[in-house]
Backbone atoms as SQL, in Angstrom:
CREATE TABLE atoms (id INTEGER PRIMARY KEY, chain TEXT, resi INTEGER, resn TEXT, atom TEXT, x REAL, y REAL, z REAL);
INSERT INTO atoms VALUES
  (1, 'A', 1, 'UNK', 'N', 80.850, 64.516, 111.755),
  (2, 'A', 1, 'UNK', 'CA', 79.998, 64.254, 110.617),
  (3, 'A', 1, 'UNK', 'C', 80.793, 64.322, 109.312),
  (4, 'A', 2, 'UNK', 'N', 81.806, 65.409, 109.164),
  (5, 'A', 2, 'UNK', 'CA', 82.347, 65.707, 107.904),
  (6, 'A', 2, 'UNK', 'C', 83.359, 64.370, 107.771),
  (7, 'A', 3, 'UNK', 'N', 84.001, 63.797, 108.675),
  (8, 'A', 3, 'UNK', 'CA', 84.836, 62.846, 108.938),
  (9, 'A', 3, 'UNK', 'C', 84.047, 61.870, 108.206),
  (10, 'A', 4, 'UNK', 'N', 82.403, 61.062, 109.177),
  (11, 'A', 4, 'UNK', 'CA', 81.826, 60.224, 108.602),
  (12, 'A', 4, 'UNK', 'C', 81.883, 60.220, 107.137),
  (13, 'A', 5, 'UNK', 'N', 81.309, 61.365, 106.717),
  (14, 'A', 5, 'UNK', 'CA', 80.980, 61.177, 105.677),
  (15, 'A', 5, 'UNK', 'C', 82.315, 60.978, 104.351),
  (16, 'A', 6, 'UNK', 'N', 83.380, 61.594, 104.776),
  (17, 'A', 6, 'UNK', 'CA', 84.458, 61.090, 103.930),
  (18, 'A', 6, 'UNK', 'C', 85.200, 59.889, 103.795),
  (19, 'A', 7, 'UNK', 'N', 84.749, 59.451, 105.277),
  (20, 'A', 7, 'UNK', 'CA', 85.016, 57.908, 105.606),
  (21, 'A', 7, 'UNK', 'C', 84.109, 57.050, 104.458),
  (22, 'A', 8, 'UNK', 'N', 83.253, 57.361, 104.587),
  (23, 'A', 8, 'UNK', 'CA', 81.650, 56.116, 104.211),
  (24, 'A', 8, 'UNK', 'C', 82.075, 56.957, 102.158),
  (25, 'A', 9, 'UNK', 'N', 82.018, 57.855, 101.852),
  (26, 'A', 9, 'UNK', 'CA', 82.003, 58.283, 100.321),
  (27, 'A', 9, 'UNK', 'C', 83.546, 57.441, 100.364),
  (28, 'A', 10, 'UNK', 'N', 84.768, 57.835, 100.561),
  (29, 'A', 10, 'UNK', 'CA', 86.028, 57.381, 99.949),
  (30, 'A', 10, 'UNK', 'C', 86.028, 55.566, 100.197),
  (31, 'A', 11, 'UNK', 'N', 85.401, 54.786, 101.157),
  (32, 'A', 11, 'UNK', 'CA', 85.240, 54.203, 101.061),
  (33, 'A', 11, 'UNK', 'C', 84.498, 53.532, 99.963),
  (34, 'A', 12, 'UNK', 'N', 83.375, 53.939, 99.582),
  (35, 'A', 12, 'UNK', 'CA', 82.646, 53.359, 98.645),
  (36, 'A', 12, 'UNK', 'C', 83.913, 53.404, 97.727),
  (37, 'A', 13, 'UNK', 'N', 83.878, 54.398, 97.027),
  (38, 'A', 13, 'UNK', 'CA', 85.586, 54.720, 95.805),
  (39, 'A', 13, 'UNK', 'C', 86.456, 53.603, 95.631),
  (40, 'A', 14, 'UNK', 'N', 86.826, 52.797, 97.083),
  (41, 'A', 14, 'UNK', 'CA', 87.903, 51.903, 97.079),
  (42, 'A', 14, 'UNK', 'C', 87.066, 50.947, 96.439),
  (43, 'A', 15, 'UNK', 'N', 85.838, 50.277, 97.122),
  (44, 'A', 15, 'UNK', 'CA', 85.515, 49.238, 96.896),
  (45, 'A', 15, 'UNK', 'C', 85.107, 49.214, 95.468),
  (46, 'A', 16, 'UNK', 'N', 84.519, 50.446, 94.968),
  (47, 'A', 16, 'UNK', 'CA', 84.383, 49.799, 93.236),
  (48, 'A', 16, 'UNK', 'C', 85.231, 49.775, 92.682),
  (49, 'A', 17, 'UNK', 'N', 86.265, 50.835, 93.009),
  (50, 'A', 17, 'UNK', 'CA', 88.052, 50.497, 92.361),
  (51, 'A', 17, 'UNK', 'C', 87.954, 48.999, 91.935),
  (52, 'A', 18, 'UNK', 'N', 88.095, 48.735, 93.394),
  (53, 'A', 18, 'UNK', 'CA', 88.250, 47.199, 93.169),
  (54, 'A', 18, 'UNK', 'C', 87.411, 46.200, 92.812),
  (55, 'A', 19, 'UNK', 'N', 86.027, 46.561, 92.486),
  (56, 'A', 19, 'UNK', 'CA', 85.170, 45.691, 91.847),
  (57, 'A', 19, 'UNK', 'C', 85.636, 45.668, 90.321),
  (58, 'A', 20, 'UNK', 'N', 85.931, 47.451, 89.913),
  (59, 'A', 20, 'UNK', 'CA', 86.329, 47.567, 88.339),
  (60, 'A', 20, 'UNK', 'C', 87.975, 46.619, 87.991),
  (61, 'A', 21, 'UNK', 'N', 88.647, 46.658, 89.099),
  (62, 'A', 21, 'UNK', 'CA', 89.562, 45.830, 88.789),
  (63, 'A', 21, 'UNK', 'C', 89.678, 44.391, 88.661),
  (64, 'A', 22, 'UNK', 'N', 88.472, 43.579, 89.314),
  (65, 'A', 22, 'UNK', 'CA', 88.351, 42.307, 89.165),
  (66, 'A', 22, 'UNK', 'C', 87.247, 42.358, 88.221),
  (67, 'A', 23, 'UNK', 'N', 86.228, 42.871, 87.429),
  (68, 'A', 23, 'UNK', 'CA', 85.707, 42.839, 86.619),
  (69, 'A', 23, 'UNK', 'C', 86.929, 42.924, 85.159),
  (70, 'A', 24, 'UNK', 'N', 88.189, 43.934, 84.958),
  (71, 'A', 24, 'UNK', 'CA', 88.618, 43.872, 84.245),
  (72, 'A', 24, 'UNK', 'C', 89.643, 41.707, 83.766),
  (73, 'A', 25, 'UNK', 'N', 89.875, 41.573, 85.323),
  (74, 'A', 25, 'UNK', 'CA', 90.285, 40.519, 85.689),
  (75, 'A', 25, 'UNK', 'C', 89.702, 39.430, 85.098),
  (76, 'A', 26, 'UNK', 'N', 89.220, 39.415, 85.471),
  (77, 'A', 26, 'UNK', 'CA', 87.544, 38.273, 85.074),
  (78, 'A', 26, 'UNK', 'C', 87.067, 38.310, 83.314),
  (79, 'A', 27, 'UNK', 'N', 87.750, 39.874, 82.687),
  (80, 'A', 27, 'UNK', 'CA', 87.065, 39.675, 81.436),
  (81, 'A', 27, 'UNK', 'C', 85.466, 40.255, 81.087),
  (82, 'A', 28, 'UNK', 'N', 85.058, 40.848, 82.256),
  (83, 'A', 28, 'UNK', 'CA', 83.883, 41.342, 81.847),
  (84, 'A', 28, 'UNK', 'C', 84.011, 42.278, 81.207),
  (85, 'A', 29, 'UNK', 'N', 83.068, 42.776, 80.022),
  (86, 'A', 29, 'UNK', 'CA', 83.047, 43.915, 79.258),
  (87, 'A', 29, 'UNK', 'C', 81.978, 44.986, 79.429),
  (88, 'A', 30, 'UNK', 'N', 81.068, 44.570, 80.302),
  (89, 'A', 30, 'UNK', 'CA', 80.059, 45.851, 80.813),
  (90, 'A', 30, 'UNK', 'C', 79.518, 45.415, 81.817),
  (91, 'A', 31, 'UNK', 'N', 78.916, 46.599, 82.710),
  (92, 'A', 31, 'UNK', 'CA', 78.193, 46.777, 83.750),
  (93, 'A', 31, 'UNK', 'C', 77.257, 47.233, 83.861),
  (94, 'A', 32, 'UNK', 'N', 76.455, 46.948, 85.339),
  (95, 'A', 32, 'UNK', 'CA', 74.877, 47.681, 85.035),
  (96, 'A', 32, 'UNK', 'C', 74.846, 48.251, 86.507),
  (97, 'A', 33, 'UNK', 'N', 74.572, 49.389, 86.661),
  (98, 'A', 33, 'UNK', 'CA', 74.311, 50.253, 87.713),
  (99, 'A', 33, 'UNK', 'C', 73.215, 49.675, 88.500),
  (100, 'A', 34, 'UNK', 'N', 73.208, 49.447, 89.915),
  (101, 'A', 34, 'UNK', 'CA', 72.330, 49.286, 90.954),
  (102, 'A', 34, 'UNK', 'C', 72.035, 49.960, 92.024),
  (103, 'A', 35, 'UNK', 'N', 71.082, 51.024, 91.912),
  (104, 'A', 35, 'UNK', 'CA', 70.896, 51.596, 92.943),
  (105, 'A', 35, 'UNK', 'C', 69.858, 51.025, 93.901),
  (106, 'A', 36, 'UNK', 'N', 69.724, 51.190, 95.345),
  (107, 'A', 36, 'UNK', 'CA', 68.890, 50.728, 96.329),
  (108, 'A', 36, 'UNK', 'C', 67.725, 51.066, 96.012),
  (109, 'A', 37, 'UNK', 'N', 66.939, 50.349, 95.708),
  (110, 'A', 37, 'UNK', 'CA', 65.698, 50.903, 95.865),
  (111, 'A', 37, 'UNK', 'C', 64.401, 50.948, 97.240),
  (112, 'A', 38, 'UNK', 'N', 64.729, 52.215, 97.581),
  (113, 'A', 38, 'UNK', 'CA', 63.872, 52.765, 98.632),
  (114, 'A', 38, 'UNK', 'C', 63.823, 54.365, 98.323),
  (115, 'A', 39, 'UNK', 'N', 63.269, 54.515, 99.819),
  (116, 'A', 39, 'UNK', 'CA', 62.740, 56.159, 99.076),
  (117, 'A', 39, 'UNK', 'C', 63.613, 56.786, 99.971),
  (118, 'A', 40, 'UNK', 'N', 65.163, 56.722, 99.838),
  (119, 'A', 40, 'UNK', 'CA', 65.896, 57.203, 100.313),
  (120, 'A', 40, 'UNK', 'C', 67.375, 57.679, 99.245),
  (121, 'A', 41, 'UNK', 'N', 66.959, 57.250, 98.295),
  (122, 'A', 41, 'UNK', 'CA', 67.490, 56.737, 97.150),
  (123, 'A', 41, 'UNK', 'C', 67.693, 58.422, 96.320),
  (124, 'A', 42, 'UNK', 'N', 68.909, 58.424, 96.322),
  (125, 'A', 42, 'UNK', 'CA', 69.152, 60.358, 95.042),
  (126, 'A', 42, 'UNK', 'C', 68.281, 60.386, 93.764),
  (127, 'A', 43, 'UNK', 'N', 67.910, 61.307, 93.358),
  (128, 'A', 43, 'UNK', 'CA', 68.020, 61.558, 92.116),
  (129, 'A', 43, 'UNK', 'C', 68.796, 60.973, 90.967),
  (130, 'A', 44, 'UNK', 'N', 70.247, 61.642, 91.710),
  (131, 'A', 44, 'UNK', 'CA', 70.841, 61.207, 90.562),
  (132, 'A', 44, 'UNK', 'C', 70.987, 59.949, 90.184),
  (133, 'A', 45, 'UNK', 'N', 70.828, 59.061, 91.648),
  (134, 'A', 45, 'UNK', 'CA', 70.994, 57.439, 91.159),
  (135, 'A', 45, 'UNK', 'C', 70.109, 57.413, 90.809),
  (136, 'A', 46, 'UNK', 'N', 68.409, 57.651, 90.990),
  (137, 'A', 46, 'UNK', 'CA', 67.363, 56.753, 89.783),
  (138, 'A', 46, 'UNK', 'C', 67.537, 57.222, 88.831),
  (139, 'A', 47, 'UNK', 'N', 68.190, 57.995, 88.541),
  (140, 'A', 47, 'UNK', 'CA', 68.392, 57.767, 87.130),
  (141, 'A', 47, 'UNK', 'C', 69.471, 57.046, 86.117),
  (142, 'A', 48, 'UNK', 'N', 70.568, 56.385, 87.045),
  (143, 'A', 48, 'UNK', 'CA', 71.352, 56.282, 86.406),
  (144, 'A', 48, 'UNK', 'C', 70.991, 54.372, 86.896),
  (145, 'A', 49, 'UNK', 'N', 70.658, 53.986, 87.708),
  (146, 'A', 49, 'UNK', 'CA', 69.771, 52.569, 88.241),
  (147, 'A', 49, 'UNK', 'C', 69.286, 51.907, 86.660),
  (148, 'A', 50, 'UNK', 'N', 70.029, 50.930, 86.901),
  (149, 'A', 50, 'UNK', 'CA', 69.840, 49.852, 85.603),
  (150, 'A', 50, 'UNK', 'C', 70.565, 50.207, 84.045),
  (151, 'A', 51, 'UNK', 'N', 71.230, 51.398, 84.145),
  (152, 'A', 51, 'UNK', 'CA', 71.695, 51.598, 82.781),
  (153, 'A', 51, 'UNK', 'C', 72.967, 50.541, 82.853),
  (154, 'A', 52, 'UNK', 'N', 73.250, 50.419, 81.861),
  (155, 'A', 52, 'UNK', 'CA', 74.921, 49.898, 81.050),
  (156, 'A', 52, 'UNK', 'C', 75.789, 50.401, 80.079),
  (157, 'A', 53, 'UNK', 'N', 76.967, 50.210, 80.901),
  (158, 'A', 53, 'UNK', 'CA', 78.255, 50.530, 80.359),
  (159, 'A', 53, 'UNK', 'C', 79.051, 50.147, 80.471),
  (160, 'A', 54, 'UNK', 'N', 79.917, 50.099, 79.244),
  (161, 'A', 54, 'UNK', 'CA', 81.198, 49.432, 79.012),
  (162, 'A', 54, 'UNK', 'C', 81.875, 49.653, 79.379),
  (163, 'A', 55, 'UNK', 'N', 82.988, 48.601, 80.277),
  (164, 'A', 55, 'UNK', 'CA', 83.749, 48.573, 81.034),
  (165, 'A', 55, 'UNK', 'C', 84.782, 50.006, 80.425),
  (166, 'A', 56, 'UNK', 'N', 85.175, 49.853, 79.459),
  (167, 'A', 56, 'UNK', 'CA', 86.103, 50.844, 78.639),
  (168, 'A', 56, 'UNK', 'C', 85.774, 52.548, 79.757),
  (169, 'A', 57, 'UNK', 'N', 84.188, 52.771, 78.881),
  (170, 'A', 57, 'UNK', 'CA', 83.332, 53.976, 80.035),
  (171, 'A', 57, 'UNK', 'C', 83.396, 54.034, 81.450),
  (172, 'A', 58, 'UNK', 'N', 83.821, 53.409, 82.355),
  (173, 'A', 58, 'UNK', 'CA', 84.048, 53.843, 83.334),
  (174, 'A', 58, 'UNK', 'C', 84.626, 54.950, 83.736),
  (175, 'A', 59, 'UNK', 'N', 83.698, 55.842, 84.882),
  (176, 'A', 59, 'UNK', 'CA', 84.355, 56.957, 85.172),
  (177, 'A', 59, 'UNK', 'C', 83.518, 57.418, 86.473),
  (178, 'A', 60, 'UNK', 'N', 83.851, 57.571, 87.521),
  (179, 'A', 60, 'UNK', 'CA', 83.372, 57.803, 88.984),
  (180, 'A', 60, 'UNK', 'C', 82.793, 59.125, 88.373),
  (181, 'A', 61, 'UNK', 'N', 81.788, 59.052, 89.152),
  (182, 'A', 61, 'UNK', 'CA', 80.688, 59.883, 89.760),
  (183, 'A', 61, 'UNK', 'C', 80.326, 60.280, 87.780),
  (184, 'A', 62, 'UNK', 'N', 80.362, 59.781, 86.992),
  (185, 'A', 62, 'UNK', 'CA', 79.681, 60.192, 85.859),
  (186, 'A', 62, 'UNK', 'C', 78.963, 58.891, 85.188),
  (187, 'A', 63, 'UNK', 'N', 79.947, 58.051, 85.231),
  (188, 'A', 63, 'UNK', 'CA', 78.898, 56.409, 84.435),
  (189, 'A', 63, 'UNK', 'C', 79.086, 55.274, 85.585),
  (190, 'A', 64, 'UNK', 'N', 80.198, 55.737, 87.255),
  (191, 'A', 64, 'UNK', 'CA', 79.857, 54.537, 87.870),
  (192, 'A', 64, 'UNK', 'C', 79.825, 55.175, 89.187),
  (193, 'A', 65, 'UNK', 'N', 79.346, 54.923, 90.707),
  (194, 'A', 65, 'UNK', 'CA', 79.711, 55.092, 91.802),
  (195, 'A', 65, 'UNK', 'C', 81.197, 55.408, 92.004),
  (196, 'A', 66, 'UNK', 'N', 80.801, 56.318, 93.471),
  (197, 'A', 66, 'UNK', 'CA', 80.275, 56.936, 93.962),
  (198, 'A', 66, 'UNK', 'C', 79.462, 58.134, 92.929),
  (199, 'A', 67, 'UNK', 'N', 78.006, 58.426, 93.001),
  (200, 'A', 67, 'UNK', 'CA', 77.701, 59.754, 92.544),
  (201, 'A', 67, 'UNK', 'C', 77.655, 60.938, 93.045),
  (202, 'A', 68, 'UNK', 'N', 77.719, 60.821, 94.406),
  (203, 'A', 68, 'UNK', 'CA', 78.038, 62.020, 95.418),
  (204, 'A', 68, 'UNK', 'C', 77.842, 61.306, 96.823),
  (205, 'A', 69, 'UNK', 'N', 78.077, 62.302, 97.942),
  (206, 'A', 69, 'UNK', 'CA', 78.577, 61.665, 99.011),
  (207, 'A', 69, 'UNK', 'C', 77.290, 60.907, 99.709),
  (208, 'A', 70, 'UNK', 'N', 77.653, 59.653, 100.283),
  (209, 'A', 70, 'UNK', 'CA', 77.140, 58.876, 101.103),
  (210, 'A', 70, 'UNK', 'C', 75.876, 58.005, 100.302),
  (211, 'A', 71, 'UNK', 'N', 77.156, 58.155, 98.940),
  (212, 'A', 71, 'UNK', 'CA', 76.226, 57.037, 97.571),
  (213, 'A', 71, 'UNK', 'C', 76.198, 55.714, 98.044),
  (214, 'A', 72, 'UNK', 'N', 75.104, 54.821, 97.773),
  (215, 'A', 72, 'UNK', 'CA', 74.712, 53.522, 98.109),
  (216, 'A', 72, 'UNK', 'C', 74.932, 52.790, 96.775),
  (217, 'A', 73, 'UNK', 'N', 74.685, 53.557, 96.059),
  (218, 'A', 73, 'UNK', 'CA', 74.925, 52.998, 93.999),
  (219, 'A', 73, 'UNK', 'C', 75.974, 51.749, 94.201),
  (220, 'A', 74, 'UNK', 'N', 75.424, 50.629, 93.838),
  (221, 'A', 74, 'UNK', 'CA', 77.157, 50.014, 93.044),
  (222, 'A', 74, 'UNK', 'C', 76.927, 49.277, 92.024),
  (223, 'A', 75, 'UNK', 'N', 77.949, 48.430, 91.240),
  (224, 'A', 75, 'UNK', 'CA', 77.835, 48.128, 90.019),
  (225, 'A', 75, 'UNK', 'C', 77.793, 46.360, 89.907),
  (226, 'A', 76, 'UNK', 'N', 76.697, 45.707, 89.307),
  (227, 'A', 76, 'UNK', 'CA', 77.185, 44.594, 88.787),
  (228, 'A', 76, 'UNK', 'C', 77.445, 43.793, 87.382),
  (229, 'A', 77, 'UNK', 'N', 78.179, 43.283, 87.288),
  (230, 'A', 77, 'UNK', 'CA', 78.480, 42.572, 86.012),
  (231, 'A', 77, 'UNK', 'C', 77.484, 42.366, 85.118),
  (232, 'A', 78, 'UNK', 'N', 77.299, 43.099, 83.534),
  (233, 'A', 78, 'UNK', 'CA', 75.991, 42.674, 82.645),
  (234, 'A', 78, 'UNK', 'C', 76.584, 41.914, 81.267),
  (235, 'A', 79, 'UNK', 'N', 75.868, 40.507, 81.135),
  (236, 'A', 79, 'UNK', 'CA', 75.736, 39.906, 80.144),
  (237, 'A', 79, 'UNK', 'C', 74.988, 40.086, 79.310),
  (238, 'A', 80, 'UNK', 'N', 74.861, 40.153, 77.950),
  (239, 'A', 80, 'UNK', 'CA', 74.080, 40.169, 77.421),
  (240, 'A', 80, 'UNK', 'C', 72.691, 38.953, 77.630),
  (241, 'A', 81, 'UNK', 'N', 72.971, 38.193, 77.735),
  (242, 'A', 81, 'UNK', 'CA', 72.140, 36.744, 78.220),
  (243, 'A', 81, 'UNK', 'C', 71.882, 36.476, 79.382),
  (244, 'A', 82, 'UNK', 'N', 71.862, 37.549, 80.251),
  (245, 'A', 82, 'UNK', 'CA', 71.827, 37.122, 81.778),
  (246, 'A', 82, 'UNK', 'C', 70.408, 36.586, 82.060),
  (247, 'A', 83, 'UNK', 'N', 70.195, 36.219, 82.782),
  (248, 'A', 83, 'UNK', 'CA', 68.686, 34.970, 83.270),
  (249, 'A', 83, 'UNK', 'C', 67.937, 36.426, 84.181),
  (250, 'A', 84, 'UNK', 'N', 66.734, 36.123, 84.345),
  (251, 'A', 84, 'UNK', 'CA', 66.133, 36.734, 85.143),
  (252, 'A', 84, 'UNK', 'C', 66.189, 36.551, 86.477),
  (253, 'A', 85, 'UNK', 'N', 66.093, 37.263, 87.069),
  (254, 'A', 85, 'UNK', 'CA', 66.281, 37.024, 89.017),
  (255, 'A', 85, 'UNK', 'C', 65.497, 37.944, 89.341),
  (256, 'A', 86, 'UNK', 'N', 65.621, 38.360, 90.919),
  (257, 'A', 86, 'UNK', 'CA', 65.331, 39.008, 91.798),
  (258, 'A', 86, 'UNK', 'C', 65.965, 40.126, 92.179),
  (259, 'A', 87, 'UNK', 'N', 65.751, 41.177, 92.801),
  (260, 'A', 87, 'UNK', 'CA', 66.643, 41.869, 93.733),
  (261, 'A', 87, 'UNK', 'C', 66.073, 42.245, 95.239),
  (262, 'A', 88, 'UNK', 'N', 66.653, 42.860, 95.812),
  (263, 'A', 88, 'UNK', 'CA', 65.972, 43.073, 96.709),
  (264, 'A', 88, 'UNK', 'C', 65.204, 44.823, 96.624),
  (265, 'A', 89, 'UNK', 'N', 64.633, 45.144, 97.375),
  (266, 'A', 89, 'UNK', 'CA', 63.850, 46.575, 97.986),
  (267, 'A', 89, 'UNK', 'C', 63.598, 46.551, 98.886),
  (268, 'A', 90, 'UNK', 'N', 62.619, 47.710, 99.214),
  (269, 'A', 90, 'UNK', 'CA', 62.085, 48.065, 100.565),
  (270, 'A', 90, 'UNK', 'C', 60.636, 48.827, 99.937),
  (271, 'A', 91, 'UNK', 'N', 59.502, 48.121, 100.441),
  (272, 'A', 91, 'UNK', 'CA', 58.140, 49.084, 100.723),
  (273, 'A', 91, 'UNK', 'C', 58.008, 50.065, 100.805),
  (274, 'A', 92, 'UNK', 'N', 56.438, 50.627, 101.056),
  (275, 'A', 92, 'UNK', 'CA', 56.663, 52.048, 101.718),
  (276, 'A', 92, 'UNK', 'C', 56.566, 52.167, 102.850),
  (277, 'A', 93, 'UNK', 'N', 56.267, 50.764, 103.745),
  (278, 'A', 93, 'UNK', 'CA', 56.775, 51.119, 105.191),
  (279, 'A', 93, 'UNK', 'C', 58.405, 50.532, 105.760),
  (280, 'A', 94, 'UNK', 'N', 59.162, 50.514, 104.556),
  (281, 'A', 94, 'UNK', 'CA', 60.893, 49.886, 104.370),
  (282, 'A', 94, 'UNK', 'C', 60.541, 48.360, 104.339),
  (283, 'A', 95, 'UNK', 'N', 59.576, 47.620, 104.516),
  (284, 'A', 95, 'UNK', 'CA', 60.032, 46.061, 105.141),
  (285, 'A', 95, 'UNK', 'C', 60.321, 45.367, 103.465),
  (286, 'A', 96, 'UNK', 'N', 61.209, 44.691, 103.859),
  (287, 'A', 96, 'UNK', 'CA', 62.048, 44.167, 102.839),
  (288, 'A', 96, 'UNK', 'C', 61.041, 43.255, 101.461),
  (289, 'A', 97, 'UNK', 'N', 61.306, 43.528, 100.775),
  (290, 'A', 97, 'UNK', 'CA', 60.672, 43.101, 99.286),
  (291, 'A', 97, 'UNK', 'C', 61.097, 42.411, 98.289),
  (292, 'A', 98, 'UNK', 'N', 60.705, 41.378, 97.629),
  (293, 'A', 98, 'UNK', 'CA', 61.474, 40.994, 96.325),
  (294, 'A', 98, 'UNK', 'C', 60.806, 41.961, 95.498),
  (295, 'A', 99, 'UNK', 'N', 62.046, 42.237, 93.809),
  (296, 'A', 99, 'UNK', 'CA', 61.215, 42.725, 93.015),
  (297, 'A', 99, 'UNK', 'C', 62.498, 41.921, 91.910),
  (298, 'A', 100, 'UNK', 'N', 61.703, 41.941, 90.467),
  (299, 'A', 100, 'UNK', 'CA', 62.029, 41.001, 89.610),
  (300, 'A', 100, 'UNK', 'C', 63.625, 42.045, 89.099),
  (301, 'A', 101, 'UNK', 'N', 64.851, 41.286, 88.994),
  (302, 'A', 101, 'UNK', 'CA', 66.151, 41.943, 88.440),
  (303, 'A', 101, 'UNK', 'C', 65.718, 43.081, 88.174),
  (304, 'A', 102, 'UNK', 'N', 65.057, 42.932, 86.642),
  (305, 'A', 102, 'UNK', 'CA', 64.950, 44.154, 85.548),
  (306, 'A', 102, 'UNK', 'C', 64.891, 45.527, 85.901),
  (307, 'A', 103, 'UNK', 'N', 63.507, 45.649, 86.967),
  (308, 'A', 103, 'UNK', 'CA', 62.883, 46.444, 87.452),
  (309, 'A', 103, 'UNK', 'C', 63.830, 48.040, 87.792),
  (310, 'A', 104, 'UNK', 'N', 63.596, 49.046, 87.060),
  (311, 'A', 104, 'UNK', 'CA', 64.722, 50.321, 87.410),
  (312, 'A', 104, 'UNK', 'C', 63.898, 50.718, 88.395),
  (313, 'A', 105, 'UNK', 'N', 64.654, 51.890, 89.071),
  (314, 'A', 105, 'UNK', 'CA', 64.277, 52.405, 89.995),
  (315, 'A', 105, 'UNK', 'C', 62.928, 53.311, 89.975),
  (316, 'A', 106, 'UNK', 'N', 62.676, 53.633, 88.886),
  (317, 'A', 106, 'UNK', 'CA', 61.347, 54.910, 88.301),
  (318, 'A', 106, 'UNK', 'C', 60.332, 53.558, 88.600),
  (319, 'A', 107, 'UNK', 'N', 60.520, 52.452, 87.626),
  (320, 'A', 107, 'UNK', 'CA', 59.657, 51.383, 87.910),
  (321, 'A', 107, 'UNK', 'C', 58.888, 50.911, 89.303),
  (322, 'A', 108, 'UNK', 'N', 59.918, 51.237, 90.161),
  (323, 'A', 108, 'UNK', 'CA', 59.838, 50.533, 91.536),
  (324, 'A', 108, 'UNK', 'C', 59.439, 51.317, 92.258),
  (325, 'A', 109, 'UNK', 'N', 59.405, 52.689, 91.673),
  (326, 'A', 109, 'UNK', 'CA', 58.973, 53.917, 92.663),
  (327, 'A', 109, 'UNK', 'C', 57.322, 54.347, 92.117),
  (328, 'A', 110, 'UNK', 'N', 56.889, 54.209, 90.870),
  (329, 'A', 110, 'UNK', 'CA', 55.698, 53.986, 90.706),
  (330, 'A', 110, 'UNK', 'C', 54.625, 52.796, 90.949),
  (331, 'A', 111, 'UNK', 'N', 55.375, 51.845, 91.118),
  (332, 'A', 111, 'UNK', 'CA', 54.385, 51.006, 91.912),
  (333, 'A', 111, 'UNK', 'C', 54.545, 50.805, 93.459),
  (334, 'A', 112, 'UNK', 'N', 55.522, 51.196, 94.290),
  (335, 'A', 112, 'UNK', 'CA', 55.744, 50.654, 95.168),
  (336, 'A', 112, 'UNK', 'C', 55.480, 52.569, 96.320),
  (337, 'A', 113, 'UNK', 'N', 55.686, 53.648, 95.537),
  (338, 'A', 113, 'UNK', 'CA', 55.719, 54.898, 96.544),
  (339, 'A', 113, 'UNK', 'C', 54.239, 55.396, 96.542);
């Protein structure tokens, strides 16, 4: 278990490494936190679900993923002008859901828990 779990947390670590490094690549200047929304979901990520920060601010487990072990959190690219979309969720019996981009996690947990 202790294995798993250092496997699945240091893993996450690499992969936003490297998201923050092709975001720097690319020229993006901020990000917006995405946490899963289900009711499996930390604390600490709904709260940190939908905020933004500047690329500059990056800093694990305080403004980006991992937030602690066997974090699902990750980050995508925010424009100021970005279009509206979708994301995905889960119900309260899990089966898969659209809900509109914007929507934070407090949002999604008062209408949907």
């Amino acid at each position: 278990y202790e294995a798993y779990r250092l496997l699945h947390t240091e893993g996450s670590f690499i992969i936003e490494q490297g998201t923050l490094a092709a975001y720097k690549e690319d020229g993006v200047k901020k990000y917006q936190i995405l946490a899963t929304l289900d009711h499996r979901t930390s604390e600490v990520c709904w709260e940190q679900d939908g905020k933004v920060y500047k690329i500059n601010d990056y800093t694990t487990g305080v403004t980006a993923p991992p937030f602690h072990p066997f974090c699902r959190t990750t980050t995508i690219p925010y424009y100021d002008d970005m279009e509206e979309g979708t994301r995905a969720a889960r119900d309260i019996k899990g089966k898969s859901i659209k809900v509109p981009a914007n929507m934070t996690y407090n949002e999604w947990k008062s209408k949907y828990l």
